[in-house]
PDB file of C-alpha atoms in Angstrom:
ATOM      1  CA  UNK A  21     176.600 -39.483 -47.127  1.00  0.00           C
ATOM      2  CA  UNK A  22     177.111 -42.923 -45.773  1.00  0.00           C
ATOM      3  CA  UNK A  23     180.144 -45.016 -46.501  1.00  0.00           C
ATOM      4  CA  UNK A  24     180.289 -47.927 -49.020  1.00  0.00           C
ATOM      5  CA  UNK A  25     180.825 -50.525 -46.384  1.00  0.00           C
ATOM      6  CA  UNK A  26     177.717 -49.235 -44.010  1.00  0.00           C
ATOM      7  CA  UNK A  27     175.137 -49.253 -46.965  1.00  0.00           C
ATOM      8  CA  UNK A  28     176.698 -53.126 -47.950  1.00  0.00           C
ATOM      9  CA  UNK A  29     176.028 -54.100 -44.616  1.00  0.00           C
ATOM     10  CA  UNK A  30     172.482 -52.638 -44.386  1.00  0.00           C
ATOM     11  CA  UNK A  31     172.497 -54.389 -48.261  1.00  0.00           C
ATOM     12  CA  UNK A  32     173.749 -57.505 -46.527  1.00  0.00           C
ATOM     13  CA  UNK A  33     171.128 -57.323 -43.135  1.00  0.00           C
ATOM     14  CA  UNK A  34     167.893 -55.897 -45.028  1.00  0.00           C
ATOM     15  CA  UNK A  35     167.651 -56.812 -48.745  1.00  0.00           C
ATOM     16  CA  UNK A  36     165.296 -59.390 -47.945  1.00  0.00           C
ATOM     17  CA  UNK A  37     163.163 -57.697 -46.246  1.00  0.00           C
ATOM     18  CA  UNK A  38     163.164 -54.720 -48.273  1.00  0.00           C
ATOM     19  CA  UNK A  39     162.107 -57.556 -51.089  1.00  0.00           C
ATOM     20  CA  UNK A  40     159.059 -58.351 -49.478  1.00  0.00           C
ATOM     21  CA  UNK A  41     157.839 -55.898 -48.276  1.00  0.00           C
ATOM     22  CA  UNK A  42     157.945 -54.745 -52.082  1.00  0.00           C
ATOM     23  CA  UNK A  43     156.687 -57.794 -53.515  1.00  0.00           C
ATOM     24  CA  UNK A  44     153.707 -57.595 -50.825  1.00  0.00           C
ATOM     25  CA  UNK A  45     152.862 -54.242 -51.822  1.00  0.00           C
ATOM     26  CA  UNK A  46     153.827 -53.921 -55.622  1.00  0.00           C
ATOM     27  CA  UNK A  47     153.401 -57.526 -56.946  1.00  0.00           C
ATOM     28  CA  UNK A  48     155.935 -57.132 -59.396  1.00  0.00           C
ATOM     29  CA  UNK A  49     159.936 -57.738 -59.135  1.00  0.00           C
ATOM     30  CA  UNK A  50     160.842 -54.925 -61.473  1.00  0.00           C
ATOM     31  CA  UNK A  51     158.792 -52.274 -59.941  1.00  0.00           C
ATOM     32  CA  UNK A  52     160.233 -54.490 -57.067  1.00  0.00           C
ATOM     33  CA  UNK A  53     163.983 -53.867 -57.989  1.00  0.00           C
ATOM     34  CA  UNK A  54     163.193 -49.896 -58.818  1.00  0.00           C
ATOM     35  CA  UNK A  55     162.109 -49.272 -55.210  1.00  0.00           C
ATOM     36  CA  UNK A  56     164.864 -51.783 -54.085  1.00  0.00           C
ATOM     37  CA  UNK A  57     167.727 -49.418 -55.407  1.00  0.00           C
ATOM     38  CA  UNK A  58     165.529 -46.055 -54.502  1.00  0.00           C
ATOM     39  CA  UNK A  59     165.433 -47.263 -51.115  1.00  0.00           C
ATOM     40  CA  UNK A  60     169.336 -47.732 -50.652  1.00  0.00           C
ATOM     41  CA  UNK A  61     170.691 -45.041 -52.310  1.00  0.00           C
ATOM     42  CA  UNK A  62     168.034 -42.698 -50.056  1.00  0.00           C
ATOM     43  CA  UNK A  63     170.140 -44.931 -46.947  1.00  0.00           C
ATOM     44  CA  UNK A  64     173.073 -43.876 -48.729  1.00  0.00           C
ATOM     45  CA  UNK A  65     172.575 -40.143 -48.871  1.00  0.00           C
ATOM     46  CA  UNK A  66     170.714 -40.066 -45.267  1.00  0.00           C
ATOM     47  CA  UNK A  67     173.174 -38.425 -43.107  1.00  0.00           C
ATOM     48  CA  UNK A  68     171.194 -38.592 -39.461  1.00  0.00           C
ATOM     49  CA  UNK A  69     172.554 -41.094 -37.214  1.00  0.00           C
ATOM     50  CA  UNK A  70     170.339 -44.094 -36.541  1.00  0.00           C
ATOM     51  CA  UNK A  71     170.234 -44.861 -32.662  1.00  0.00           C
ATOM     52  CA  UNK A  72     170.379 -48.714 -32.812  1.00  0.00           C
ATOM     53  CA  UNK A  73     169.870 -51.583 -35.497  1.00  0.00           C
ATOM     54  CA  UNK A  74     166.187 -51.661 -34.735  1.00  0.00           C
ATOM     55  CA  UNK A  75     165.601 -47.978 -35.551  1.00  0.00           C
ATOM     56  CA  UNK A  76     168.151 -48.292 -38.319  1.00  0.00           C
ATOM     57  CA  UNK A  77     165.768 -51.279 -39.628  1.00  0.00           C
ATOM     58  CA  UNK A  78     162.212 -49.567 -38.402  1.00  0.00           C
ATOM     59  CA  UNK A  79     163.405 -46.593 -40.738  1.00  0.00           C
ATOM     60  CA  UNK A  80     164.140 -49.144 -43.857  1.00  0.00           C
ATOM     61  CA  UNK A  81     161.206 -50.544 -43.563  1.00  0.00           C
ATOM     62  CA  UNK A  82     159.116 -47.100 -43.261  1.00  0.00           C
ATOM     63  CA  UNK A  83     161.046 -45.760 -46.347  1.00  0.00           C
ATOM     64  CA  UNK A  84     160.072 -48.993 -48.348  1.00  0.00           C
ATOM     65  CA  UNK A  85     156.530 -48.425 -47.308  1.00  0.00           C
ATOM     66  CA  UNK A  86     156.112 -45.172 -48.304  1.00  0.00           C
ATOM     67  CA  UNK A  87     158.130 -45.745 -51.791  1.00  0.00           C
ATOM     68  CA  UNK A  88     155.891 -48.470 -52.598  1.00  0.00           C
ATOM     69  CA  UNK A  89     153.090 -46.201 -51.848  1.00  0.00           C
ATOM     70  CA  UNK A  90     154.301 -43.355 -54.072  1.00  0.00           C
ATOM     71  CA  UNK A  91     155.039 -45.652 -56.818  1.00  0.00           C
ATOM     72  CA  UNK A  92     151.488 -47.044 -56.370  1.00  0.00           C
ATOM     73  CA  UNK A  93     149.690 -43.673 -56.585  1.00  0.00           C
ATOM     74  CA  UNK A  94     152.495 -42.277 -59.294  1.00  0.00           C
ATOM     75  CA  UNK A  95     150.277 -41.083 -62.648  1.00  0.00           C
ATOM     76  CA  UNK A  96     152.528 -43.594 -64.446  1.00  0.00           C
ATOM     77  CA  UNK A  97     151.307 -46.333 -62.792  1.00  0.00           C
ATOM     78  CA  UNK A  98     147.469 -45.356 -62.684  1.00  0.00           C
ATOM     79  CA  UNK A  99     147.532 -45.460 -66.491  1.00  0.00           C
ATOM     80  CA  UNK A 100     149.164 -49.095 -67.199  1.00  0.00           C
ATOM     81  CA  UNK A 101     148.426 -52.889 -66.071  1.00  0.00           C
ATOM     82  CA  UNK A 102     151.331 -54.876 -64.608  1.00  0.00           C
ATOM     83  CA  UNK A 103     152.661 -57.266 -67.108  1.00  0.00           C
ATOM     84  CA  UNK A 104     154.253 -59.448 -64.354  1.00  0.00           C
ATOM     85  CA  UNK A 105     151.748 -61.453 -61.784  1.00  0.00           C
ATOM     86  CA  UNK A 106     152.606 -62.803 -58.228  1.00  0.00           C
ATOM     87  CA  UNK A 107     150.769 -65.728 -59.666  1.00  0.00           C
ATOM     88  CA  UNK A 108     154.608 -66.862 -61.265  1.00  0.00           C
ATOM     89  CA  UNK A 109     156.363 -66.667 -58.023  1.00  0.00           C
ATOM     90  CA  UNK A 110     153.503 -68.151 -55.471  1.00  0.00           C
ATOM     91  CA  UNK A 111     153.150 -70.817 -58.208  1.00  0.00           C
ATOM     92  CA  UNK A 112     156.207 -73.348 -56.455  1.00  0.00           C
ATOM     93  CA  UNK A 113     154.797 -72.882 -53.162  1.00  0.00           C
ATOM     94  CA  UNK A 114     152.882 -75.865 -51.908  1.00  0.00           C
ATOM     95  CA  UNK A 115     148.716 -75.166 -52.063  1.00  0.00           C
ATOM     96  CA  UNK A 116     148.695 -74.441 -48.368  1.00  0.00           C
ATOM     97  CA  UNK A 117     150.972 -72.046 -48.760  1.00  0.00           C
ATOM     98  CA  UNK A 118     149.774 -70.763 -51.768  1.00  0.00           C
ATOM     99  CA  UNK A 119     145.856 -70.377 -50.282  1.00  0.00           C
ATOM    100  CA  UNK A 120     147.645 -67.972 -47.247  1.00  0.00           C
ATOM    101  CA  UNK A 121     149.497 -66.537 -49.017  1.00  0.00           C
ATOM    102  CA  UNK A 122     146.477 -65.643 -51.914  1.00  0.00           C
ATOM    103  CA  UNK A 123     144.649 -64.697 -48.762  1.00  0.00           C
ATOM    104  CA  UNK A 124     146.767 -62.094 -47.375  1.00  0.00           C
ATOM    105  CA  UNK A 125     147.242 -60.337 -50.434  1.00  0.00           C
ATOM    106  CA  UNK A 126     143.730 -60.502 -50.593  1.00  0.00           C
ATOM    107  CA  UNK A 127     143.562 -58.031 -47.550  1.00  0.00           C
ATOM    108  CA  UNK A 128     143.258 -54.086 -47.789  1.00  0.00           C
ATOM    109  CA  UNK A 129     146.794 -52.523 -47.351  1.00  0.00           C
ATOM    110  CA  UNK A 130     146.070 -51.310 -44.249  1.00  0.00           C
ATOM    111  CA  UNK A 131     146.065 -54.849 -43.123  1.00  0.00           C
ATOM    112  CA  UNK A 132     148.644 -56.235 -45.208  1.00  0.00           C
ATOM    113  CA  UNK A 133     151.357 -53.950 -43.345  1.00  0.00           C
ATOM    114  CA  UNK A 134     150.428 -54.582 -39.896  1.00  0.00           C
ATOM    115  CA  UNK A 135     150.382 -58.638 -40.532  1.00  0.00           C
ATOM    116  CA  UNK A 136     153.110 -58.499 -42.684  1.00  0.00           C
ATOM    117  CA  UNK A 137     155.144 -56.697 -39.959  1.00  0.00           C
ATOM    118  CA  UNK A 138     153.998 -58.883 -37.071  1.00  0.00           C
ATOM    119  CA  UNK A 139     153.665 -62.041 -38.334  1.00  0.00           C
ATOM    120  CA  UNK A 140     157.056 -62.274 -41.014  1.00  0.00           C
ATOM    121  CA  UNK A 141     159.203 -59.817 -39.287  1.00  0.00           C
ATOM    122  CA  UNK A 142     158.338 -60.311 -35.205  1.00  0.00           C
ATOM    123  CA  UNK A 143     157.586 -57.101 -34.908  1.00  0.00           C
ATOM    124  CA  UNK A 144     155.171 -56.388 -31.624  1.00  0.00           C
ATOM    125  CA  UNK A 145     152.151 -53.791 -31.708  1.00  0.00           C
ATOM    126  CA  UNK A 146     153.393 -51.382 -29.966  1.00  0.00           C
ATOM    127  CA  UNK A 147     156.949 -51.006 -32.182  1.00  0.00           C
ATOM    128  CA  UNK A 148     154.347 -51.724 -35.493  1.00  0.00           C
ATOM    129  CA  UNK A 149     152.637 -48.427 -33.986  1.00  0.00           C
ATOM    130  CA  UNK A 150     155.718 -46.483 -33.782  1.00  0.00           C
ATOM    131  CA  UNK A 151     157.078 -47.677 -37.929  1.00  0.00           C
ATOM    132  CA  UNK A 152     153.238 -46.892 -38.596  1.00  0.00           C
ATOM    133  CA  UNK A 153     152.890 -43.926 -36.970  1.00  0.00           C
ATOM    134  CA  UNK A 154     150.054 -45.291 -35.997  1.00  0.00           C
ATOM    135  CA  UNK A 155     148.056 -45.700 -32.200  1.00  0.00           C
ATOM    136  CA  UNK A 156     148.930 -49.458 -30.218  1.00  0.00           C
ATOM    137  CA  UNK A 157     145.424 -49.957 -30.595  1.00  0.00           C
ATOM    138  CA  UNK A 158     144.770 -48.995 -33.448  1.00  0.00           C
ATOM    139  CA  UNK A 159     147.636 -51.600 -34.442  1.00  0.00           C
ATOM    140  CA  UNK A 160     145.589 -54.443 -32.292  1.00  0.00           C
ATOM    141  CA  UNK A 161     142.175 -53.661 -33.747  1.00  0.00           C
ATOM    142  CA  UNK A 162     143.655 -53.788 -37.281  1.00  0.00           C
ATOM    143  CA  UNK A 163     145.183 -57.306 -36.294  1.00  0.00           C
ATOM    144  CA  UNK A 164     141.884 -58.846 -35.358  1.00  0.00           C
ATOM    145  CA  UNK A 165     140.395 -57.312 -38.220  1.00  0.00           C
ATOM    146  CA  UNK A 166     143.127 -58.500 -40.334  1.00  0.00           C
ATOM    147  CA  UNK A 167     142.801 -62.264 -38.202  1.00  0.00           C
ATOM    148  CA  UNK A 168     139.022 -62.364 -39.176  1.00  0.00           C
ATOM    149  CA  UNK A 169     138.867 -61.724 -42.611  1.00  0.00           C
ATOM    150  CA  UNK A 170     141.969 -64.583 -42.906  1.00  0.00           C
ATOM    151  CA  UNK A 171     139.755 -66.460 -40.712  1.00  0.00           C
ATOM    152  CA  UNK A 172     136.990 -66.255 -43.501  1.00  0.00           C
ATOM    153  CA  UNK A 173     138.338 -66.539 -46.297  1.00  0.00           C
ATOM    154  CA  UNK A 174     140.255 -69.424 -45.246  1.00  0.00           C
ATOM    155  CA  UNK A 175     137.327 -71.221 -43.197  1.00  0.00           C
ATOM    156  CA  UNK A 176     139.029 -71.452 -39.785  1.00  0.00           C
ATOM    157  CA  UNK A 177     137.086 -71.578 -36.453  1.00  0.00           C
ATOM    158  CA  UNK A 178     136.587 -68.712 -34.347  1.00  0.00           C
ATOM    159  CA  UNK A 179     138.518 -68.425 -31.508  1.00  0.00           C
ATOM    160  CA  UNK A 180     136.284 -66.152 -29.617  1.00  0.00           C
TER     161      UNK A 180
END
């Protein structure tokens, strides 16, 4: 079990992103907060050392994922409608904002992680592969994919 002060500094460094990465898969800050705390306390009670910051932060971010996912398929959640909308939150963000932002969330999930990792956290394809578990380019071909649906939706030019 990990110390008090090591899970308020990972509190401290990650909390953010652990947020969004929540709010881009759940859409809800309670269900938001739940996986929040689940998420910590399973940092708290993981005893394997972590060989840097980056791995420490690759394996936050692959707990979150999963979490979210569970919650998502849970029986629970099948059966009932969210009574909380992103529409609240994305509702002070200026209309350009608000039209990206309504357009990535429009993406299947698949997409959704791999631009959510490389575009808000800097995260290249090949370490999005390895939090993914996923092939490099695999990771590339769901970023184009990903770039030309936004590219649609949003009426940009293509750059091809």
């Amino acid at each position: 079990m990990r110390s008090e002060q090591e899970v308020n500094r990972a509190i401290e460094r990650y909390a953010d992103t652990v947020r969004r990465i929540c709010m881009l898969h759940l859409k809800n800050r309670a269900d938001t907060e739940d996986i929040f705390q689940t998420v910590f306390l399973k940092y708290l009670l993981h005893t394997a050392p972590f060989a840097d910051d980056e791995h420490e932060k690759a394996w936050l971010i692959r707990v979150t994922i999963n979490a979210c996912r569970d919650l998502l398929r849970s029986f629970f959640r099948s059966r009932t409608v969210p009574l909380d909308a992103v529409a609240e939150q994305a509702a002070e963000l200026p209309p350009d904002h608000r039209e990206v932002l309504d357009a990535v969330l429009s993406l299947p999930q698949k997409y959704k992680d791999v631009v959510y990792l490389h575009y808000y956290e800097g995260y290249a394809a090949p370490e999005i592969g390895r939090i993914l578990g996923k092939n490099v380019n695999t990771v590339y071909t769901l970023l184009n994919r990903a770039k030309q649906q936004l590219r649609e939706k949003l009426g940009g030019e293509d750059d091809a």
